[in-house]
Amino acid sequence: MIFKGTTHKFGNDVNTDYIIAGRYKFKTLDMKELAKHVMEDLDPDFYNKINAGDFIVGGSNFGCGSSREQAPLAIKHADISAVLAKSFARIFYRNAINTGLPVVECDTDLIDAGDELEVDLAGGNVINKTKGQTIPAKPLPPVMIKILNDGGLAPHFKKYGGFNL
Amino acid sequence: MGQTIIEKILSKHSGLTAKANDIVVAQVDFIMGQDGTSPLAIRAFENMDGKEVFDPQKVALVIDHSSPSPNDGVSALHKLMREFARSKGVHLYDIGEGVCHQVVPESGKVGPGSLVIGADSHTCTYGALNAFSTGVGSTDLAGGLVSGKMWFKVPETIKFVCQGELPQGVYSKDLILYLIGNVTADGATYKATEFTGEAISCLSMDARFTISNMAIEMGAKAGLMEADDTTFTWLDRFSDTKFEPVEADSDATYAETKEFDVSDLEPQIARPHTVDNVCPVSEVADTPVNQAVLGTCTNGRLEDLHAAASILKNRKVHPDVRFVVAPASKLIYLEAMRDGTLQTLVEAGAAVVTPGCGPCVGTHNGVPSDGENVISTANRNFKGRMGNSKAFIYLGSPVTVAASAITGKITDPRDFIK
């Protein structure tokens, strides 16, 4: 699976309240509606800047804070193809895998806002086309690859009737 | 090869010898979801073709984050939870019962050695009871509801050895803020933490819950403590279950052991907008505050209300400050009512709201205005956390919040304790 798009760059410790504020997440299960407020407290106009397939790039500890699965879902439904960060908070990372949002750990200091990227999930590499540079990405553990390949944890359960890892 | 607490609990629940970095599928003892996360879990449960919950006695749904409902959208989500709970036979804590991280321990169903998953990041709170409990998302919750299991990557553990005794006017909240400031917001990411030493063992259960609650603010998967007489005396009040305490082996392997002496610790403050932006109260003293919040799953317990009331007795909240108080559960609310604590707080100027999470999470019950400063006993001060991204949230202990409510500016509580 290869994604191509433009980078939106954020800093360290992008927390789940920034990704989708509590005041929105409790109102609806309509993720397309929630997606309109993605990253709003960091950049009020962010949703309107996204072109389908773009990447969110953070620093370390991306997704820290709440267990709200609305966070990866809002990013996914805003048509962001993947999130790249130096490191992810544990619950966000699990939620992203469970809901089928690709997350890539790599040295994001090598990526600037507006850079064009090509991300090969299977191959594990990130190519910064603007800078002509290949950035190695940390491979996903086999259990997570299995869940992602099944389309997330819900399809995995539907397929096997429980865990088959 | 010795094991840490979390390695032992995951071994027992998976039937394997769990070592750090292994991946195991483990049986869970209890599952909790709240109203911010359960509706999506119910949808995921349906997407998994879930029919019945694996064991309704081991599941609780809690309506606490927007409780009572502030609008029709939330009401629809609450209705979904009520209908699911009724149809599956699981217990639902409806509005007014309290915050999930108080009502679950009060249920008596979790204790030493338990393995608990909760769809709320502060589920690590029950580590104070020697349980491995951790926050998960809605889809993991749904997987648990269907199968009674979850997969875990076994984490390494950081051990915090806290020596000495907290000085007067300094509370467990100050200690955990200090530790988070020391290790930073991602200092324990993907690791478990164990808190030990005489500074921990001399604390009450209420005070211990505060520390384990905030382990997630350093990124940790669990905030574990050993069980002792204090633990079992507390459990005797709420539970008939015979729990088996889990101790780390003396030769267990830790990622790191960090030692602290708390004897000279000052009251601490986390400044906007990150929890690890910590300083002694003296560095921000005199910062004006517009709102003070006492409550939340971190510090809405009876001991916290008592500590605040001890300062507010016969005093008044500053006329420029709104003082919002949310007891953590109905049980605490009633006890604080009976022993006069609520009367003291209300006479001082408190607005007491329904037990729940609203003021902390920004859904209702005290959203600040643009440019306002809030001092709160909560666990997070992220920009926008309380519902307005143009407000500034400071975190402190219950007595620091009470003292600041009186003066209208951030205040060292020891000024009122002399």
GROMACS .gro file of C-alpha atoms in nm, chain A:
model
  165
    1MET     CA    1   0.000   0.000   0.000
    2ILE     CA    2   0.165   0.323  -0.117
    3PHE     CA    3   0.042   0.669  -0.024
    4LYS     CA    4   0.144   0.999  -0.182
    5GLY     CA    5   0.063   1.343  -0.049
    6THR     CA    6   0.168   1.668   0.112
    7THR     CA    7   0.281   1.715   0.468
    8HIS     CA    8   0.107   1.908   0.744
    9LYS     CA    9   0.362   1.945   1.021
   10PHE     CA   10   0.294   1.966   1.395
   11GLY     CA   11   0.522   1.960   1.699
   12ASN     CA   12   0.572   1.726   1.993
   13ASP     CA   13   0.296   1.604   2.229
   14VAL     CA   14   0.001   1.655   1.994
   15ASN     CA   15  -0.267   1.533   2.234
   16THR     CA   16  -0.607   1.383   2.165
   17ASP     CA   17  -0.786   1.699   2.281
   18TYR     CA   18  -0.611   1.885   1.999
   19ILE     CA   19  -0.698   1.613   1.749
   20ILE     CA   20  -1.065   1.622   1.844
   21ALA     CA   21  -1.182   1.835   2.138
   22GLY     CA   22  -1.399   1.681   2.409
   23ARG     CA   23  -1.674   1.931   2.338
   24TYR     CA   24  -1.730   1.770   1.996
   25LYS     CA   25  -1.659   1.404   2.055
   26PHE     CA   26  -1.954   1.351   2.286
   27LYS     CA   27  -2.210   1.489   2.047
   28THR     CA   28  -2.227   1.243   1.762
   29LEU     CA   29  -2.113   0.916   1.610
   30ASP     CA   30  -2.100   1.082   1.267
   31MET     CA   31  -1.725   1.076   1.206
   32LYS     CA   32  -1.748   1.288   0.889
   33GLU     CA   33  -1.903   1.560   1.104
   34LEU     CA   34  -1.634   1.523   1.374
   35ALA     CA   35  -1.362   1.532   1.109
   36LYS     CA   36  -1.450   1.894   1.030
   37HIS     CA   37  -1.308   1.987   1.372
   38VAL     CA   38  -0.985   1.787   1.347
   39MET     CA   39  -0.684   1.973   1.496
   40GLU     CA   40  -0.906   2.277   1.545
   41ASP     CA   41  -0.750   2.396   1.871
   42LEU     CA   42  -0.403   2.395   1.713
   43ASP     CA   43  -0.508   2.534   1.375
   44PRO     CA   44  -0.871   2.653   1.347
   45ASP     CA   45  -0.872   2.632   0.966
   46PHE     CA   46  -0.691   2.300   0.940
   47TYR     CA   47  -0.975   2.093   0.793
   48ASN     CA   48  -1.003   2.329   0.494
   49LYS     CA   49  -0.631   2.294   0.418
   50ILE     CA   50  -0.644   1.916   0.370
   51ASN     CA   51  -0.629   1.754   0.028
   52ALA     CA   52  -0.727   1.388   0.021
   53GLY     CA   53  -0.422   1.169   0.080
   54ASP     CA   54  -0.221   1.428   0.274
   55PHE     CA   55  -0.009   1.333   0.575
   56ILE     CA   56  -0.007   1.459   0.930
   57VAL     CA   57   0.349   1.465   1.062
   58GLY     CA   58   0.417   1.511   1.431
   59GLY     CA   59   0.719   1.502   1.661
   60SER     CA   60   0.738   1.273   1.963
   61ASN     CA   61   0.446   1.141   2.175
   62PHE     CA   62   0.180   1.195   1.908
   63GLY     CA   63  -0.171   1.117   2.034
   64CYS     CA   64  -0.101   1.143   2.406
   65GLY     CA   65  -0.394   1.194   2.641
   66SER     CA   66  -0.739   1.046   2.616
   67SER     CA   67  -0.838   0.696   2.504
   68ARG     CA   68  -1.092   0.845   2.262
   69GLU     CA   69  -1.096   0.646   1.942
   70GLN     CA   70  -1.261   0.946   1.781
   71ALA     CA   71  -0.906   1.087   1.748
   72PRO     CA   72  -0.773   0.844   1.484
   73LEU     CA   73  -1.121   0.822   1.330
   74ALA     CA   74  -1.146   1.201   1.288
   75ILE     CA   75  -0.804   1.202   1.115
   76LYS     CA   76  -0.903   0.911   0.893
   77HIS     CA   77  -1.237   1.067   0.798
   78ALA     CA   78  -1.065   1.396   0.718
   79ASP     CA   79  -0.901   1.195   0.434
   80ILE     CA   80  -0.554   1.199   0.585
   81SER     CA   81  -0.380   0.889   0.453
   82ALA     CA   82  -0.134   0.830   0.738
   83VAL     CA   83   0.023   0.987   1.046
   84LEU     CA   84   0.400   0.996   1.078
   85ALA     CA   85   0.573   1.073   1.409
   86LYS     CA   86   0.894   1.007   1.597
   87SER     CA   87   0.688   0.825   1.859
   88PHE     CA   88   0.322   0.766   1.941
   89ALA     CA   89   0.135   0.742   2.269
   90ARG     CA   90   0.034   0.384   2.341
   91ILE     CA   91  -0.346   0.405   2.337
   92PHE     CA   92  -0.359   0.622   2.022
   93TYR     CA   93  -0.128   0.379   1.845
   94ARG     CA   94  -0.350   0.079   1.932
   95ASN     CA   95  -0.663   0.270   1.836
   96ALA     CA   96  -0.513   0.366   1.500
   97ILE     CA   97  -0.427   0.002   1.421
   98ASN     CA   98  -0.767  -0.119   1.543
   99THR     CA   99  -0.950   0.128   1.321
  100GLY     CA  100  -0.724   0.101   1.017
  101LEU     CA  101  -0.541   0.436   1.026
  102PRO     CA  102  -0.179   0.379   0.915
  103VAL     CA  103   0.077   0.511   1.164
  104VAL     CA  104   0.446   0.529   1.083
  105GLU     CA  105   0.732   0.581   1.327
  106CYS     CA  106   1.032   0.752   1.170
  107ASP     CA  107   1.265   1.049   1.214
  108THR     CA  108   1.023   1.329   1.131
  109ASP     CA  109   1.289   1.596   1.187
  110LEU     CA  110   1.380   1.517   0.825
  111ILE     CA  111   1.036   1.632   0.706
  112ASP     CA  112   0.916   1.993   0.677
  113ALA     CA  113   0.569   2.136   0.625
  114GLY     CA  114   0.469   2.116   0.260
  115ASP     CA  115   0.713   1.837   0.170
  116GLU     CA  116   0.581   1.579  -0.077
  117LEU     CA  117   0.606   1.226   0.064
  118GLU     CA  118   0.565   0.874  -0.065
  119VAL     CA  119   0.496   0.624   0.211
  120ASP     CA  120   0.522   0.251   0.141
  121LEU     CA  121   0.357   0.077   0.437
  122ALA     CA  122   0.462  -0.273   0.337
  123GLY     CA  123   0.816  -0.175   0.246
  124GLY     CA  124   0.847   0.038   0.556
  125ASN     CA  125   1.013   0.332   0.389
  126VAL     CA  126   0.923   0.698   0.369
  127ILE     CA  127   1.052   0.884   0.064
  128ASN     CA  128   1.074   1.259   0.098
  129LYS     CA  129   1.039   1.352  -0.269
  130THR     CA  130   1.092   1.724  -0.203
  131LYS     CA  131   1.428   1.658  -0.039
  132GLY     CA  132   1.518   1.348  -0.243
  133GLN     CA  133   1.574   1.146   0.074
  134THR     CA  134   1.467   0.801   0.195
  135ILE     CA  135   1.381   0.783   0.565
  136PRO     CA  136   1.378   0.439   0.731
  137ALA     CA  137   1.060   0.361   0.926
  138LYS     CA  138   1.020   0.129   1.223
  139PRO     CA  139   0.854  -0.197   1.114
  140LEU     CA  140   0.518  -0.291   1.268
  141PRO     CA  141   0.506  -0.602   1.493
  142PRO     CA  142   0.343  -0.906   1.322
  143VAL     CA  143   0.034  -0.896   1.548
  144MET     CA  144  -0.044  -0.544   1.432
  145ILE     CA  145   0.023  -0.626   1.067
  146LYS     CA  146  -0.224  -0.913   1.097
  147ILE     CA  147  -0.494  -0.684   1.242
  148LEU     CA  148  -0.427  -0.415   0.979
  149ASN     CA  149  -0.434  -0.673   0.700
  150ASP     CA  150  -0.774  -0.787   0.822
  151GLY     CA  151  -0.893  -0.424   0.802
  152GLY     CA  152  -0.890  -0.358   1.177
  153LEU     CA  153  -0.993  -0.548   1.490
  154ALA     CA  154  -1.367  -0.555   1.414
  155PRO     CA  155  -1.325  -0.729   1.075
  156HIS     CA  156  -1.066  -0.958   1.241
  157PHE     CA  157  -1.324  -1.064   1.500
  158LYS     CA  158  -1.591  -1.098   1.235
  159LYS     CA  159  -1.361  -1.326   1.036
  160TYR     CA  160  -1.241  -1.546   1.321
  161GLY     CA  161  -1.505  -1.502   1.592
  162GLY     CA  162  -1.235  -1.380   1.834
  163PHE     CA  163  -0.859  -1.336   1.850
  164ASN     CA  164  -0.657  -1.538   1.601
  165LEU     CA  165  -0.312  -1.380   1.639
   0.00000   0.00000   0.00000
